[in-house]
Coordinates of C-alpha atoms and ligand atoms in Angstrom, one line a residue:
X1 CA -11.9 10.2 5.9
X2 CA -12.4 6.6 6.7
X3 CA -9.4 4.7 5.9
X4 CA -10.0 1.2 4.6
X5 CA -7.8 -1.6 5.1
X6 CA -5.8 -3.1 1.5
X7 CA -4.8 -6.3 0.8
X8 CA -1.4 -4.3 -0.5
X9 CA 0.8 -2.4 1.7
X10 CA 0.1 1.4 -0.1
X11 CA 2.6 4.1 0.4
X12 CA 0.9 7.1 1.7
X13 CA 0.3 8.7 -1.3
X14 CA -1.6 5.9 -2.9
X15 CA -3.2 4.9 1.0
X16 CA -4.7 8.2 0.3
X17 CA -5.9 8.5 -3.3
X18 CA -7.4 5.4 -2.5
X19 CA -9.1 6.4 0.4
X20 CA -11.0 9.4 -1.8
X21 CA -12.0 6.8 -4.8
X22 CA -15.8 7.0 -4.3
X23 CA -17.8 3.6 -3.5
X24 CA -20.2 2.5 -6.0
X25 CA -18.5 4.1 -8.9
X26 CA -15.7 3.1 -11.3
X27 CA -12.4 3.7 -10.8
X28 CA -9.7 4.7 -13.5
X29 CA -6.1 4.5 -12.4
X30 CA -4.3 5.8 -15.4
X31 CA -0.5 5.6 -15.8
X32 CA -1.0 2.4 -13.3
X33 CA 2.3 0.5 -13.7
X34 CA 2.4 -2.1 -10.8
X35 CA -1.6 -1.6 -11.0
X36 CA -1.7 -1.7 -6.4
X37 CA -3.9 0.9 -6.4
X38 CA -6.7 -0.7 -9.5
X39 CA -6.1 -4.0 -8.1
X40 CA -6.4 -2.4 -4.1
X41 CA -9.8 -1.2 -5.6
X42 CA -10.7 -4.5 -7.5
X43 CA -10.7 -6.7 -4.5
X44 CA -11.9 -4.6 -2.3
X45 CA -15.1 -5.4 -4.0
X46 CA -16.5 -1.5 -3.5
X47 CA -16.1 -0.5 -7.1
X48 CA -18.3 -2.0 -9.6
X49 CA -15.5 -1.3 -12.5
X50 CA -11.9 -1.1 -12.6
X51 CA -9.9 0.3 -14.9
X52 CA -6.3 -0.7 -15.3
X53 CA -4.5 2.1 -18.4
X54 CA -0.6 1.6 -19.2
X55 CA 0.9 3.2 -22.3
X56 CA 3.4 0.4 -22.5
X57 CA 2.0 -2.8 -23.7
X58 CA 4.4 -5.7 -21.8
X59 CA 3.0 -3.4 -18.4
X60 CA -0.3 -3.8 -19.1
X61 CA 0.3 -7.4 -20.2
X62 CA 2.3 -8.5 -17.5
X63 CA -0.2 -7.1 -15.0
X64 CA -3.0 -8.8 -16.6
X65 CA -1.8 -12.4 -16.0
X66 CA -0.7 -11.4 -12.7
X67 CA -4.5 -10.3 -12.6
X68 CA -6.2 -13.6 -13.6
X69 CA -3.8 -15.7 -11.6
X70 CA -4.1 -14.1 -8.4
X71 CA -6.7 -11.7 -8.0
X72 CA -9.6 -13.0 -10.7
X73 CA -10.9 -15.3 -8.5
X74 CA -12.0 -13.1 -6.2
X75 CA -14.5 -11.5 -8.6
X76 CA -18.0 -10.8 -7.3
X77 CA -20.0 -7.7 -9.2
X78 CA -17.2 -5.8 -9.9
X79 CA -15.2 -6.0 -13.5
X80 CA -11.3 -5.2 -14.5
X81 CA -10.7 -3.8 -17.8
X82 CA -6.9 -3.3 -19.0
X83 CA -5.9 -0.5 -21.3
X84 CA -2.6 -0.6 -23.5
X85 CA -2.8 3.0 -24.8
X86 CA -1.6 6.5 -23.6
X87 CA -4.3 7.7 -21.5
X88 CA -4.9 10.9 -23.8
X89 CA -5.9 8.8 -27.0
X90 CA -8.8 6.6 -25.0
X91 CA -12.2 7.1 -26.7
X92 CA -13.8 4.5 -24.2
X93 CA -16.3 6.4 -22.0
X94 CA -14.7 8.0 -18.6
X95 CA -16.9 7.7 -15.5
X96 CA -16.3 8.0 -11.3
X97 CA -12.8 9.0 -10.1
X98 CA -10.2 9.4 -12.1
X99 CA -6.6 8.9 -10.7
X100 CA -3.8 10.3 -12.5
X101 CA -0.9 10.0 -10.4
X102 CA 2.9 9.6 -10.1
X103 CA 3.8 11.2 -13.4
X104 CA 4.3 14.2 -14.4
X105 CA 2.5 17.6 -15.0
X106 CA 2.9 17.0 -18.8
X107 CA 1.3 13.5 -19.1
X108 CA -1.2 14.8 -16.6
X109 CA -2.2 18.0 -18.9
X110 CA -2.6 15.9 -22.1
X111 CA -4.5 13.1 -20.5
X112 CA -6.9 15.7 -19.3
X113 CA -6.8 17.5 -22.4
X114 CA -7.8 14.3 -24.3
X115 CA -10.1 13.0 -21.7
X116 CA -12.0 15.6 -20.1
X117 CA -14.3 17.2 -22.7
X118 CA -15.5 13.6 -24.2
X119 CA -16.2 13.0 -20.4
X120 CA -16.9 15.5 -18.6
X121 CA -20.5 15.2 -17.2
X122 CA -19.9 11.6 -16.1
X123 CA -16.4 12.1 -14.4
X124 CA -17.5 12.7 -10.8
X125 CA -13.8 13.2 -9.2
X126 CA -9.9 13.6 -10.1
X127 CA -7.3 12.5 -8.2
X128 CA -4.3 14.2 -9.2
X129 CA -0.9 14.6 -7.7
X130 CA 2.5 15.4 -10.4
X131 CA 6.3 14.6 -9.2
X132 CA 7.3 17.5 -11.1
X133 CA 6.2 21.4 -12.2
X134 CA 3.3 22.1 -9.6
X135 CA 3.4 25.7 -10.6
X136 CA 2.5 24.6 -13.7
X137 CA -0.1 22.3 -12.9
X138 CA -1.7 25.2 -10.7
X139 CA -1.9 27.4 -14.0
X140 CA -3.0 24.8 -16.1
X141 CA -5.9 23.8 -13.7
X142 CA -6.5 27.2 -13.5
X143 CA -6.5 28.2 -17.2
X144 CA -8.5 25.0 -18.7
X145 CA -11.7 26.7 -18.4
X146 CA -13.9 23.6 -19.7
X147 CA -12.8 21.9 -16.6
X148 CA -12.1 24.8 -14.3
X149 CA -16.5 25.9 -15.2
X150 CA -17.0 21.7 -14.6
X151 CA -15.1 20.9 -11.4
X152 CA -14.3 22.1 -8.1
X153 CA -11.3 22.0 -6.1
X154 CA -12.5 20.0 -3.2
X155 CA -9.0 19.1 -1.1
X156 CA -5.7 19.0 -0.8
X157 CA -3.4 16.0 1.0
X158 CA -0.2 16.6 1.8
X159 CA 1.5 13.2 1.5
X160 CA 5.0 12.3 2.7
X161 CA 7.2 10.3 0.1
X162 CA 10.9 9.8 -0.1
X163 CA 11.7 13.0 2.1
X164 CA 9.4 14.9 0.1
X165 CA 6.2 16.4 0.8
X166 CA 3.8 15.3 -2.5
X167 CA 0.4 17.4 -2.8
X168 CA -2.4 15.3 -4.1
X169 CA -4.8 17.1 -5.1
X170 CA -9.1 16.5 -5.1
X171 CA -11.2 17.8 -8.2
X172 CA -15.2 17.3 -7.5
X173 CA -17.7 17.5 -10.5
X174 CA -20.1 21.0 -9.8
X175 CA -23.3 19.7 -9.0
X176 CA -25.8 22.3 -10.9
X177 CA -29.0 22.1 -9.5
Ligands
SAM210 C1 6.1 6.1 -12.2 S1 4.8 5.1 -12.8 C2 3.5 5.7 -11.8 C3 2.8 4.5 -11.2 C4 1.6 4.8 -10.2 N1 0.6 5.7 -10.8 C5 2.2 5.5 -9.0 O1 1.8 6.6 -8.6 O2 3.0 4.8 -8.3 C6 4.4 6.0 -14.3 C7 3.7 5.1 -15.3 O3 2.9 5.9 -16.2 C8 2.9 5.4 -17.5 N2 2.6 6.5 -18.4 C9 3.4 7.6 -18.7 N3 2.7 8.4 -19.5 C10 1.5 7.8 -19.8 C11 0.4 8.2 -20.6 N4 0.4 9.4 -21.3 N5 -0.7 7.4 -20.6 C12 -0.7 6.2 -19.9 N6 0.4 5.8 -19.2 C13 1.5 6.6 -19.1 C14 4.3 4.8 -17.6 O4 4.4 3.8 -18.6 C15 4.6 4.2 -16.2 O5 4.2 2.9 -16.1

């Protein structure tokens, strides 16, 4: 995988859901907090929308004006849109890779609950890695047939963070042809 240089510092887990965020497409990075991955995307220039989703408004807020301060400027074709809501209860179309990472298997399974039928035939790829219950994310992916008939498992990364090994885990869209 080609690894492209960001204008943050990324751990290794977010160095390498960014390096499987597919070019040309948007890019979702729900449960974003301090937004580095989004904003890597954003001024990268190699995604044509960014998508910035919080559940807690001063976060979203906060990394807005911190947006149009600093990284704005550096807009070219590609948009930022910022999303004060739990990622479950969005009814704004879903497209390109989705990145749910750093949170739990239970915010994970009800964002994709509440996302992934709305969405599911313009969703190309899911980024997912949990910091808790991968057994349980393993059933889950498993069991959800709507997604499990939709999506592939592509890869796995094993990523090193704190002393810990952190799977992050790739979900392609099943081309039917
Ligand atoms: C530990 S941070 C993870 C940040 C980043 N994704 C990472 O991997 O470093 C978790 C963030 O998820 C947000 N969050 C938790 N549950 C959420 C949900 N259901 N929808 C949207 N955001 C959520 C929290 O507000 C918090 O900012």
């Amino acid at each position: 995988m080609l690894r492209h240089g960001t204008m943050f510092k990324l751990s290794d887990r977010m160095q390498a859901a960014y390096d499987h965020l597919i070019p040309d497409e948007p890019v979702w990075d729900f449960c974003c907090d301090h937004g580095y991955l989004g904003l890597s995307a954003y001024r990268s220039g190699r995604f044509p929308e960014v998508h910035f989703v919080d559940q807690v408004p001063h976060i979203i807020e906060k990394l807005k004006t911190r947006f149009e301060q600093k990284h704005q400027k550096y807009e070219q074709h590609q948009r930022a849109f910022f999303w004060s809501q739990s990622g479950e209860s969005l009814t704004h179309q879903v497209s390109g890779t989705v990145v749910i990472i750093g949170v739990g298997t239970h915010t994970i399974t009800d964002i994709m609950r509440g996302i992934h039928e709305k969405n599911s035939g313009f969703i190309s790829r899911y980024i997912i890695s949990t910091h808790n219950y991968e057994d349980k994310l393993n059933v889950f992916l498993d069991e959800f047939l709507p997604f499990k008939t939709a999506y592939k498992f592509t890869k796995f990364c094993n990523v090193p963070e704190n002393g810990r090994l952190r799977k992050l885990l790739i979900f392609d869209k099943i081309c039917k042809i």
